[in-house]
Coordinates of C-alpha atoms and ligand atoms in Angstrom, one line a residue:
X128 CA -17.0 4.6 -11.8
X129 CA -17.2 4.7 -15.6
X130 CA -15.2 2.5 -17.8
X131 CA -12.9 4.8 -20.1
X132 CA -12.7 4.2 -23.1
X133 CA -9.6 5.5 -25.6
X134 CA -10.8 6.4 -29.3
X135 CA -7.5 6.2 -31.8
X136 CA -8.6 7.1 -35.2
X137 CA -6.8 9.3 -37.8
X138 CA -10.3 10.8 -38.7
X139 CA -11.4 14.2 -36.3
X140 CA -14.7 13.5 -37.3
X141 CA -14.7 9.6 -36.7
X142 CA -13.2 10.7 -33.2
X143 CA -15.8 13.3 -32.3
X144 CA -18.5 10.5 -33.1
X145 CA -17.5 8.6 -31.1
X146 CA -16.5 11.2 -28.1
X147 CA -20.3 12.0 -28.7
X148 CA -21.9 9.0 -28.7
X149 CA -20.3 6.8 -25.9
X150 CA -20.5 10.0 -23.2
X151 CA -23.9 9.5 -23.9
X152 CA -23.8 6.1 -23.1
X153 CA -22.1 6.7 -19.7
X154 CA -18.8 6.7 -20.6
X155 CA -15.9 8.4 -20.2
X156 CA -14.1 8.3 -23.7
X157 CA -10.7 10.6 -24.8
X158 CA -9.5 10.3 -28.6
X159 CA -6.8 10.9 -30.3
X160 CA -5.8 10.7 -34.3
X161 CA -2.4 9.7 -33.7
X162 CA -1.1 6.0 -33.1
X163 CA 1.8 6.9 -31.3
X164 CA 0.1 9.4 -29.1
X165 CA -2.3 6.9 -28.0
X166 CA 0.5 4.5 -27.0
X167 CA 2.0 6.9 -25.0
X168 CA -1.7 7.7 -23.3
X169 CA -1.8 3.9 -22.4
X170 CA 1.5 3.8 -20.9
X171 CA 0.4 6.3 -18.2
X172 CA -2.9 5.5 -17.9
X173 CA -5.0 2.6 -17.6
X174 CA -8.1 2.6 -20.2
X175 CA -10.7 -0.3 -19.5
X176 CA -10.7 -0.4 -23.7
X177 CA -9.1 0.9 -27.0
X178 CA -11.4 1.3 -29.9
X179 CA -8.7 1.5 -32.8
X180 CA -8.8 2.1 -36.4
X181 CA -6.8 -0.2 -38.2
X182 CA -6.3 1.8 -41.6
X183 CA -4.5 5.2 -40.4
X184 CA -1.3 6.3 -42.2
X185 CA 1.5 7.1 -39.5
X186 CA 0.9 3.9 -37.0
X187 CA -2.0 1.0 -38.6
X188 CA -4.4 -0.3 -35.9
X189 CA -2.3 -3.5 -36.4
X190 CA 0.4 -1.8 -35.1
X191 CA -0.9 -0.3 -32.6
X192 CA -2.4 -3.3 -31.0
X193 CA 1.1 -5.0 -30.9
X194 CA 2.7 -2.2 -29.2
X195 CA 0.0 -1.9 -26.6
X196 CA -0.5 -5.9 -26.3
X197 CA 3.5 -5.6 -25.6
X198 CA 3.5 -3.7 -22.4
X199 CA -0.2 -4.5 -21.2
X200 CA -1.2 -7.8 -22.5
X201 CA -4.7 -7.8 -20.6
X202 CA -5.8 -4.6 -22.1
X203 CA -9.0 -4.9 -24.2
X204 CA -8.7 -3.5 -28.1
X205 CA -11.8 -3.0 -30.4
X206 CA -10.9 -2.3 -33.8
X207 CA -12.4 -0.8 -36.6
X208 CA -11.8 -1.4 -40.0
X209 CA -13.4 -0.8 -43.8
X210 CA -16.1 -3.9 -44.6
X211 CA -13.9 -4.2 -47.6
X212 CA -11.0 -5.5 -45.5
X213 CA -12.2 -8.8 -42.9
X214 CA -9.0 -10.3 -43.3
X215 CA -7.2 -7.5 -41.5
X216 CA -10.0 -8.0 -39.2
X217 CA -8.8 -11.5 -38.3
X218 CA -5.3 -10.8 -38.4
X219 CA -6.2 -8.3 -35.6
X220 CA -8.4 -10.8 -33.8
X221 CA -5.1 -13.0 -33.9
X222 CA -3.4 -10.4 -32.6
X223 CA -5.4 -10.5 -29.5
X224 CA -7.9 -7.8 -30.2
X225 CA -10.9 -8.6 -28.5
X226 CA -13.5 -7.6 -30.9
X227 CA -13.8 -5.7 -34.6
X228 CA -16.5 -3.7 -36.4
X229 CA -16.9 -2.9 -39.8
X230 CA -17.6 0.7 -40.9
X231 CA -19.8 2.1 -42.0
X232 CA -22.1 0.9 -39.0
X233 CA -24.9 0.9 -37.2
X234 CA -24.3 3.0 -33.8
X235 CA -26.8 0.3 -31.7
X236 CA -24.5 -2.7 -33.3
X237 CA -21.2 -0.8 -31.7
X238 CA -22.8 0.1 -28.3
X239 CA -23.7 -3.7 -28.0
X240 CA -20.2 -4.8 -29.0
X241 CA -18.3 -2.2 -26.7
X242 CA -20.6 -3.3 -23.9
X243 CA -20.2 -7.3 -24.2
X244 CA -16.3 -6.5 -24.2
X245 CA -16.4 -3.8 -21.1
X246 CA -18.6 -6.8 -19.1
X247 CA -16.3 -9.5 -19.7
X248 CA -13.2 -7.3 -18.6
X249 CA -15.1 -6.9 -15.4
X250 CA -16.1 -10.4 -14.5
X251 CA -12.5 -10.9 -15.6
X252 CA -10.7 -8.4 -13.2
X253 CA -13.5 -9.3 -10.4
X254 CA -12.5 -13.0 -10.1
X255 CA -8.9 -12.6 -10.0
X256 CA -9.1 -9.9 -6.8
X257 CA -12.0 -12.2 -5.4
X258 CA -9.0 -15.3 -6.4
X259 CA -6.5 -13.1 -4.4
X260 CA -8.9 -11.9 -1.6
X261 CA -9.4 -15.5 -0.7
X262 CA -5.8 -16.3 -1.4
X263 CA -4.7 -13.8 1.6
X264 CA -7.2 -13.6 3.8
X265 CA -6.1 -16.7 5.1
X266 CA -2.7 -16.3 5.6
X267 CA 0.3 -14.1 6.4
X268 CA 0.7 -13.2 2.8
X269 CA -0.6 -9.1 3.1
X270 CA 2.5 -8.9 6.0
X271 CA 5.5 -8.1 3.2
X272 CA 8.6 -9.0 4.2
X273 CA 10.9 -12.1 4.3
X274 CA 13.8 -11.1 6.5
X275 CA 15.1 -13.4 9.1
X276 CA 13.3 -12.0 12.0
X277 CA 9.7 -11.8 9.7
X278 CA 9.9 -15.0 8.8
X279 CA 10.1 -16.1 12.2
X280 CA 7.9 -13.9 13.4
X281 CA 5.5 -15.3 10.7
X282 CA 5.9 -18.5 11.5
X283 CA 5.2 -18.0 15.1
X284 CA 2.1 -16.0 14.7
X285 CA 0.4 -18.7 12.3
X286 CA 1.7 -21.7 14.7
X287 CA -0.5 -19.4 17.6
X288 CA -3.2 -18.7 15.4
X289 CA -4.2 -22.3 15.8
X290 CA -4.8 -22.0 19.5
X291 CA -6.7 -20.0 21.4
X292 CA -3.5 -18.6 23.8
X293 CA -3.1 -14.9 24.7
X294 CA -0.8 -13.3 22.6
X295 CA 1.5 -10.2 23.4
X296 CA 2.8 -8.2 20.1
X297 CA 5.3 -5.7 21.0
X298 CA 6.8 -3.0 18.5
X299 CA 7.3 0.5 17.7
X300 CA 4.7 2.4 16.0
X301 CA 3.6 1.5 12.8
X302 CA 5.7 -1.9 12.6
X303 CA 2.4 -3.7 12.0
X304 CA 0.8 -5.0 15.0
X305 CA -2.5 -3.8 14.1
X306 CA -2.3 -6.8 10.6
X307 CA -0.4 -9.1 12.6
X308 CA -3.4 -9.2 15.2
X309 CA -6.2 -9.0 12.3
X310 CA -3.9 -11.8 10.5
X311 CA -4.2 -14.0 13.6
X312 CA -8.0 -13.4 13.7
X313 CA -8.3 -14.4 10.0
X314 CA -6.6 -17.9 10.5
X315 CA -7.7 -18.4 13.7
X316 CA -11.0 -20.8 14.1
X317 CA -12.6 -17.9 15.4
X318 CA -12.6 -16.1 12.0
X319 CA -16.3 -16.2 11.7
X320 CA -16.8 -14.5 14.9
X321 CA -16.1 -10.6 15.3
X322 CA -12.7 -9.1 16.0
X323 CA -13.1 -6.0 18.4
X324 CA -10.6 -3.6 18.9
X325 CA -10.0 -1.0 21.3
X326 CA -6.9 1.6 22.0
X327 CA -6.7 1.5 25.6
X328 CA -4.6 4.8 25.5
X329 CA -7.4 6.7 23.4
X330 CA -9.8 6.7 26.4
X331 CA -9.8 7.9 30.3
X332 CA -10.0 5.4 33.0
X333 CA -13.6 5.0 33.8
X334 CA -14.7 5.4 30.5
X335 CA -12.3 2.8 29.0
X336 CA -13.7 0.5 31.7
X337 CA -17.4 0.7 30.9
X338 CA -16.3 0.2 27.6
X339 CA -14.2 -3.0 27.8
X340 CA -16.8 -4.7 30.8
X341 CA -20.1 -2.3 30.1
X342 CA -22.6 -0.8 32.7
X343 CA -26.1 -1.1 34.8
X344 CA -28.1 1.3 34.1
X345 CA -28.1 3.7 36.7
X346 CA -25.1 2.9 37.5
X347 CA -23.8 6.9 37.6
X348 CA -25.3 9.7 36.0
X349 CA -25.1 9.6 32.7
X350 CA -25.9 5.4 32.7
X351 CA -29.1 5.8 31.2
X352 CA -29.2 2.2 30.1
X353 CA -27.7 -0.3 30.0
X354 CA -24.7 -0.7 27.9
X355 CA -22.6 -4.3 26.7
X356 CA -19.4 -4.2 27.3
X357 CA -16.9 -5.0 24.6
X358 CA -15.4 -8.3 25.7
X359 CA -19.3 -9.0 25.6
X360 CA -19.4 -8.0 21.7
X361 CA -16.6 -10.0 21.4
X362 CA -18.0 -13.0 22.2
X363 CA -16.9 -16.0 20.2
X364 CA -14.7 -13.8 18.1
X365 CA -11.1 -11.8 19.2
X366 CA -10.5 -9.1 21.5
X367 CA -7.6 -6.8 20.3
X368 CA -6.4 -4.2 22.9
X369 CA -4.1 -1.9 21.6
X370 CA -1.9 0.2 23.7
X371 CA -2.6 -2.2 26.8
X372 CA 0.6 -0.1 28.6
X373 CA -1.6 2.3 28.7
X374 CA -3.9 1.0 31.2
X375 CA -4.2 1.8 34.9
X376 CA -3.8 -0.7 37.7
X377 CA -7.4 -1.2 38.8
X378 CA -8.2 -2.2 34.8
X379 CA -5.2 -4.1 35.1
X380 CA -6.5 -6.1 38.2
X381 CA -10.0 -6.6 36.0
X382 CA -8.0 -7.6 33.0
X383 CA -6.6 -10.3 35.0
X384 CA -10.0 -11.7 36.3
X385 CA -10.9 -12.4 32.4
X386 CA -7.8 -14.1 31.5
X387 CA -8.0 -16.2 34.4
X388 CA -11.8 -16.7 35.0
X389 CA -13.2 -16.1 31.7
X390 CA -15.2 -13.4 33.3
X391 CA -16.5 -9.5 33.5
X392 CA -18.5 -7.6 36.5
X393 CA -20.2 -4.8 34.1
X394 CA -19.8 -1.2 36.0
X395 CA -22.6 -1.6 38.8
X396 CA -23.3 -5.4 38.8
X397 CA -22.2 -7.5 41.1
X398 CA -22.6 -10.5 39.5
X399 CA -20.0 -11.8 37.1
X400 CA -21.1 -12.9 33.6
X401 CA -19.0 -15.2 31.3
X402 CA -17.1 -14.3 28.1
X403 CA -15.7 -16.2 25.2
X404 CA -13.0 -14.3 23.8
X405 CA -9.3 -14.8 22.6
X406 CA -7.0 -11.6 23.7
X407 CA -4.5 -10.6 21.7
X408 CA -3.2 -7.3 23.3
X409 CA 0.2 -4.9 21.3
X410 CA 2.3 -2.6 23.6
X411 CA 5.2 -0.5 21.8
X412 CA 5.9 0.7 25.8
X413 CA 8.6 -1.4 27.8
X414 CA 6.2 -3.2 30.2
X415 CA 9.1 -4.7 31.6
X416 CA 10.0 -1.1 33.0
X417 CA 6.5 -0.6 33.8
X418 CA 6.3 -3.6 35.7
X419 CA 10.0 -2.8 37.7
X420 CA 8.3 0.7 38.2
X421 CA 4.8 -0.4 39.5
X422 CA 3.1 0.6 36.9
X423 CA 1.9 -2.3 35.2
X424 CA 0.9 -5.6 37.3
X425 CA 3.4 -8.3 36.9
X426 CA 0.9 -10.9 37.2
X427 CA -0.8 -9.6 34.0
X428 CA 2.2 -8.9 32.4
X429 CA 2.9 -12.7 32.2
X430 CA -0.3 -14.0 31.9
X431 CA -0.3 -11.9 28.5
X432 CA 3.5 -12.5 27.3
X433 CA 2.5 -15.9 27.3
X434 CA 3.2 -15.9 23.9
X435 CA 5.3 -13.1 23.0
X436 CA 5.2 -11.5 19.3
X437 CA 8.4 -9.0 18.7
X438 CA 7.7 -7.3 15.4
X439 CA 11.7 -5.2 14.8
X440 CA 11.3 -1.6 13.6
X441 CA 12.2 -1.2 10.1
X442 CA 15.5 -0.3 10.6
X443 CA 16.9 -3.8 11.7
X444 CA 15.6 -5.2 8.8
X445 CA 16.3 -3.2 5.8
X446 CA 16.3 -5.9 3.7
X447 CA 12.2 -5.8 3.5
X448 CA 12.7 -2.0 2.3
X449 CA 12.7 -2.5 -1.4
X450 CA 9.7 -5.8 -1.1
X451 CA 7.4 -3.1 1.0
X452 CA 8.6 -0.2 -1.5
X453 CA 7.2 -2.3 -4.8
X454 CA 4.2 -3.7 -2.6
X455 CA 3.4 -0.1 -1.5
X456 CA 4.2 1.5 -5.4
X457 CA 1.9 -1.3 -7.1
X458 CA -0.6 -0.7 -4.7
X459 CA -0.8 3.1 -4.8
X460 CA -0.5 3.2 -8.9
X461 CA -3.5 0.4 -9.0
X462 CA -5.3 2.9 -6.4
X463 CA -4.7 5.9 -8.7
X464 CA -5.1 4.2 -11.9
X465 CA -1.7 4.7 -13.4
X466 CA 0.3 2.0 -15.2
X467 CA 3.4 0.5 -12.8
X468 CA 6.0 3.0 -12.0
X469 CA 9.8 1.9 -11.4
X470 CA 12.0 2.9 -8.4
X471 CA 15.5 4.5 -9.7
X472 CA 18.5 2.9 -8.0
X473 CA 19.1 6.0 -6.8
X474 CA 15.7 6.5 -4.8
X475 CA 16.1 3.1 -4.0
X476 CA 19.1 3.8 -2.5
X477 CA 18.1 7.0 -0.3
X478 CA 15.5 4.3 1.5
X479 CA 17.5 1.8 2.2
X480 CA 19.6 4.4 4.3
X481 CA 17.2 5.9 6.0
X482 CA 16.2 5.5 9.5
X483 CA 12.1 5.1 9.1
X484 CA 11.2 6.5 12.8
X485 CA 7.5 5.6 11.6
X486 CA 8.6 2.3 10.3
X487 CA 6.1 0.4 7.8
X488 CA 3.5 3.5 8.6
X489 CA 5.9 6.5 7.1
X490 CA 7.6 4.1 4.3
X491 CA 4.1 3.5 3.3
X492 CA 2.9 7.6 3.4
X493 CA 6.1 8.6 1.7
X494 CA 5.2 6.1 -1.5
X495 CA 1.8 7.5 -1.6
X496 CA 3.1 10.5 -1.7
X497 CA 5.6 9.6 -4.1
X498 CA 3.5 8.3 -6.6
X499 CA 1.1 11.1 -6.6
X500 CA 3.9 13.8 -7.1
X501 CA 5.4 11.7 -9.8
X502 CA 4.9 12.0 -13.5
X503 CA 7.0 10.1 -15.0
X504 CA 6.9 6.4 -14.9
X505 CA 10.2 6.0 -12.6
X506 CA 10.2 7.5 -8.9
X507 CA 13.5 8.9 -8.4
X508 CA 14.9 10.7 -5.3
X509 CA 13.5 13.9 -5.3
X510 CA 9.9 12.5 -5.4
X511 CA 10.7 11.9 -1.7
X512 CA 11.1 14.9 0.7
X513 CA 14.1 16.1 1.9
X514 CA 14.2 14.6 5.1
X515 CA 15.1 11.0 3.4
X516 CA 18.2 12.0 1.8
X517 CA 19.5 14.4 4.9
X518 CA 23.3 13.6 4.9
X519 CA 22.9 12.7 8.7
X520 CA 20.4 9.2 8.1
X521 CA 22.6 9.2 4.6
X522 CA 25.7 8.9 6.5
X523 CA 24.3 6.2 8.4
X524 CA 25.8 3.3 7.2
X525 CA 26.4 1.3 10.2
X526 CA 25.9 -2.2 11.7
X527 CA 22.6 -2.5 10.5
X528 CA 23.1 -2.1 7.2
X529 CA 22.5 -5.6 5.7
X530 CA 21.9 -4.1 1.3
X531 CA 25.0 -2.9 2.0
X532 CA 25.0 0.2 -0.2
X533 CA 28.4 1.2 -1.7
X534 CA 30.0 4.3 -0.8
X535 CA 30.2 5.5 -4.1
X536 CA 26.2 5.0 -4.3
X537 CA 25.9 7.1 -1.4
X538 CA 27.8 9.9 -2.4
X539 CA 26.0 9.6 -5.8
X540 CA 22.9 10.2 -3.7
X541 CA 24.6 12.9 -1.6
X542 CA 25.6 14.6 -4.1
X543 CA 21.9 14.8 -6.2
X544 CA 20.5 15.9 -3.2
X545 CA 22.5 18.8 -2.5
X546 CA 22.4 19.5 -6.7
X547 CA 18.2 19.7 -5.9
X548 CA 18.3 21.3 -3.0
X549 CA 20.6 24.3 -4.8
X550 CA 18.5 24.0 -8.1
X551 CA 21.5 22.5 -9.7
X552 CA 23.8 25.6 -8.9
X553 CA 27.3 24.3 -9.0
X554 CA 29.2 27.2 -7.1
X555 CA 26.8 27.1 -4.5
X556 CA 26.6 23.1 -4.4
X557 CA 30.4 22.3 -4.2
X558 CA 30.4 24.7 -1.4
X559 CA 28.1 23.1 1.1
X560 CA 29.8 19.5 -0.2
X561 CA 33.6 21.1 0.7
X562 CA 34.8 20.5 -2.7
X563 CA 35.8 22.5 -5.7
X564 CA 33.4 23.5 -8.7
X565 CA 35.9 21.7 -10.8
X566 CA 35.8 18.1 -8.4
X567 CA 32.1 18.5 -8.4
X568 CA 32.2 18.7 -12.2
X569 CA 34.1 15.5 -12.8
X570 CA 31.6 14.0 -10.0
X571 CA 28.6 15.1 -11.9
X572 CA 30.1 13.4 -15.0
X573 CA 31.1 10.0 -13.6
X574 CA 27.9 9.4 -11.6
X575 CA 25.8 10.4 -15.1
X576 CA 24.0 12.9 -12.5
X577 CA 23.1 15.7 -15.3
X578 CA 20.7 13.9 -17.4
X579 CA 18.9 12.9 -14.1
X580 CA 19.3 16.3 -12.9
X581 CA 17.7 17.5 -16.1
X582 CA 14.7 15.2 -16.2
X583 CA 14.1 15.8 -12.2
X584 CA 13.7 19.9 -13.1
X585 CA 11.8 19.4 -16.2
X586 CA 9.4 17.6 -14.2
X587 CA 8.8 20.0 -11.1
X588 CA 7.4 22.6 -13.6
Ligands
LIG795 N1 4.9 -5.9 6.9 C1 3.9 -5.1 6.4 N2 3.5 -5.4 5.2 C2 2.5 -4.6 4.6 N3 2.0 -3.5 5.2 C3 2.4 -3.2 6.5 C4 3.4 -4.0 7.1 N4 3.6 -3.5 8.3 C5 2.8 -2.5 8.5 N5 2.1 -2.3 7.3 C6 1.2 -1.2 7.1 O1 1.6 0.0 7.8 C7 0.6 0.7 8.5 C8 0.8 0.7 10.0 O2 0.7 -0.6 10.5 P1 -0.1 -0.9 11.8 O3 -1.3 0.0 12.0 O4 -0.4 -2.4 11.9 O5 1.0 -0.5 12.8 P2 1.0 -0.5 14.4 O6 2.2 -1.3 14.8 O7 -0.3 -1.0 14.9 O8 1.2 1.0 14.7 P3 0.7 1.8 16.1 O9 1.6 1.4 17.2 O10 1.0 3.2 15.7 O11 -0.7 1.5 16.3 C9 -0.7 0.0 8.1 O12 -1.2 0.6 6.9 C10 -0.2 -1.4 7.7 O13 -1.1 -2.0 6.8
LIG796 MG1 -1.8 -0.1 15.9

């Protein structure tokens, strides 16, 4: 990607220079001859540097550089100045610019400075995410949340980690069984070795078993060699079978013979060969119902809920909602390249009601989504869809409610979505709410809705 690169100078010609000359150079470069406008540029979007003037009328380079260093303190200014005027120079370099040229000068004098500063931002930015890679790799850290049950749950994964047990994580979709597993791989002492997954519910029977145990060549047409099986690719690493609900009872009896012997009969050999694996396998099915309804082996079933991991579905513990939301907004603004959005107490307060049938999975789609549709530098309501703010999951303010959401924010939120969904029609949204124009009025003007109202229109155009 090329680094961009913001030109603020209150001469056109000084900006079309430079527009010129850096694309050349490979970069991608915007100006603008007006302080203020370039503040507002940087606010929304992230520049890798700012080559400011420092003698313009309206907003001086000095100025412009404390503004910016006030809101985004690691963001890398060059400025420009008259060779008559070092000191203001210095004053900027005080200021925390990271370099200065003196005009008139010489264009290979510029690239060289531009490029020294665009180098050291990288090496910068590369050893801090490097820092953090490292940082949470080895731990529990990437699973966000610090409810009750996640804390235990945390705990109990990492204390299992160090072992080489079989461990059994159970939840709905999109809870996070997949990270847990990976988590437990990473801080396991088998980190260095692979960690193999399979969906045991993505494949049919006979080809899910000369996956998992492999074949003899010749072994039925179509076995045109031999083939490793995956506990073989495993080896010395962790095997992570997804969906093992989903398997039937003849795998189940060979699943068995590797937790208990440490050993696989490939598809057409007799002979058994040894494996070195740790299992972790996830389940959101009730294997407890499967195993009263003979349709999952209750032998396997506790040989694998030796250690049982129960990850809750997001709606027992709301109280990770707003952590996930800013871990999911910072992650999706650094992804696009935009500067931090907020959340509005009023979006905030439409997820903390809802019921997240796709748990971590759909809370973390619906910020993507947000973020992308959003243009302002706050998500509010009706950057999510619909669905969120239906009165039915709004209404839902029941036992496990732990943010405890006031009624009045509800109906605050109640009351904006039906405003959006009538385009801010008053007749026509006091009559779905059962209220008079006149009660809806007094409404709109105690919850401050218009001004929000206002700003979410403006912004759909
Ligand atoms: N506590 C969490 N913190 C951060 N991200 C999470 C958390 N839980 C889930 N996620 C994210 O949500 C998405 C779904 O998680 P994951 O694939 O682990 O769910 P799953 O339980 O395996 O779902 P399925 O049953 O559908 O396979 C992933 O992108 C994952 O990174
Ligand atoms: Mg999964």
């Amino acid at each position: 990607m090329p680094a961009r690169i913001l030109v603020i100078d209150d001469e056109d010609s000084m900006c079309s220079f430079m527009e010129i000359m850096l694309a050349k150079e490979g970069y991608e470069v915007s100006s603008t001859t007006s302080g203020s406008e370039g503040i507002s540029r940087l606010r929304g979007e992230n520049y890798d540097l700012v080559i400011a003037d420092l003698n313009m009328p309206e907003m001086t380079g000095i100025e412009v550089l404390k503004e910016v260093k006030s809101f985004k303190n690691e963001q890398e200014v060059i400025v420009m100045t008259a060779f008559a005027s070092v000191d203001t120079a210095i004053e900027a370099m005080k200021q925390g610019a990271a370099d200065y040229v003196t005009k008139p000068f010489k264009v290979d004098e510029v690239k060289l400075v531009i490029e020294k500063t665009i180098n050291r931002r990288r090496l910068i930015h590369e050893n801090t995410s490097l820092k953090a890679q490292l940082q949470t790799e080895n731990s529990f850290d990437n699973f966000i949340g610090n409810s009750d049950p996640v804390v235990r749950l945390k705990k109990m994964a990492r204390r299992v980690a160090g072992s080489d047990s079989t461990v059994l994580i159970r939840g709905e979709s999109g809870t996070g069984k997949d990270l847990i597993a990976r988590a437990i791989h990473n801080v396991s002492s088998r980190c260095g070795g692979p960690f193999v997954t399979i969906n045991c519910a993505a494949l049919p029977e006979n080809l899910l078993e000369t996956e998992l145990f492999g074949h003899k060549k010749g072994s039925f047409t179509g076995a045109i060699n031999n083939k490793e099986g995956l506990f073989k690719v495993a080896s010395g690493g962790t095997f992570f079978l997804d969906e093992v609900g989903n398997t039937t009872l003849a795998i189940q009896v060979k699943l068995l013979r590797v937790l208990e012997d440490k050993k696989i009969i490939p598809v057409g050999e007799t002979k058994p060969i040894d494996v070195d694996v740790r299992l972790i396998a996830a389940t959101n099915a009730d294997l407890e119902d499967d195993v009263k309804a003979g349709r999952f082996r209750a032998d396997l079933f506790y040989r694998l809920n030796v250690i049982p991991i129960q990850i809750p579905p997001l709606r027992e513990r709301r109280e990770d909602i707003p952590l996930l939301v800013d871990f999911f907004v910072g992650r999706f603004c650094e992804k696009s390249n935009v500067s931090l959005k907020s959340v509005s107490q009023d979006a905030m307060n439409i997820l903390l009601s809802y019921g997240w049938p796709g748990n971590v999975r759909e809370l973390e789609n619906l910020v993507e989504r947000a973020v992308l549709l959003n243009r302002s530098d706050q998500l509010e309501s009706l950057d999510f869809p619909g669905k969120v703010a239906q009165p039915e999951t709004v209404a839902v303010v029941g036992e496990n409610q732990p943010a405890n959401p006031t009624l009045e924010s509800i109906e605050k939120a109640y009351i904006h979505f039906v405003m959006s969904q009538t385009d801010g029609i008053k007749t026509e949204a006091a009559r779905i709410l059962g209220i008079d124009t006149s009660t809806l009025y007094r409404k709109i003007q105690r919850y401050n809705l218009k001004d929000e109202l206002v700003g979410g229109q403006k912004r759909k155009k």
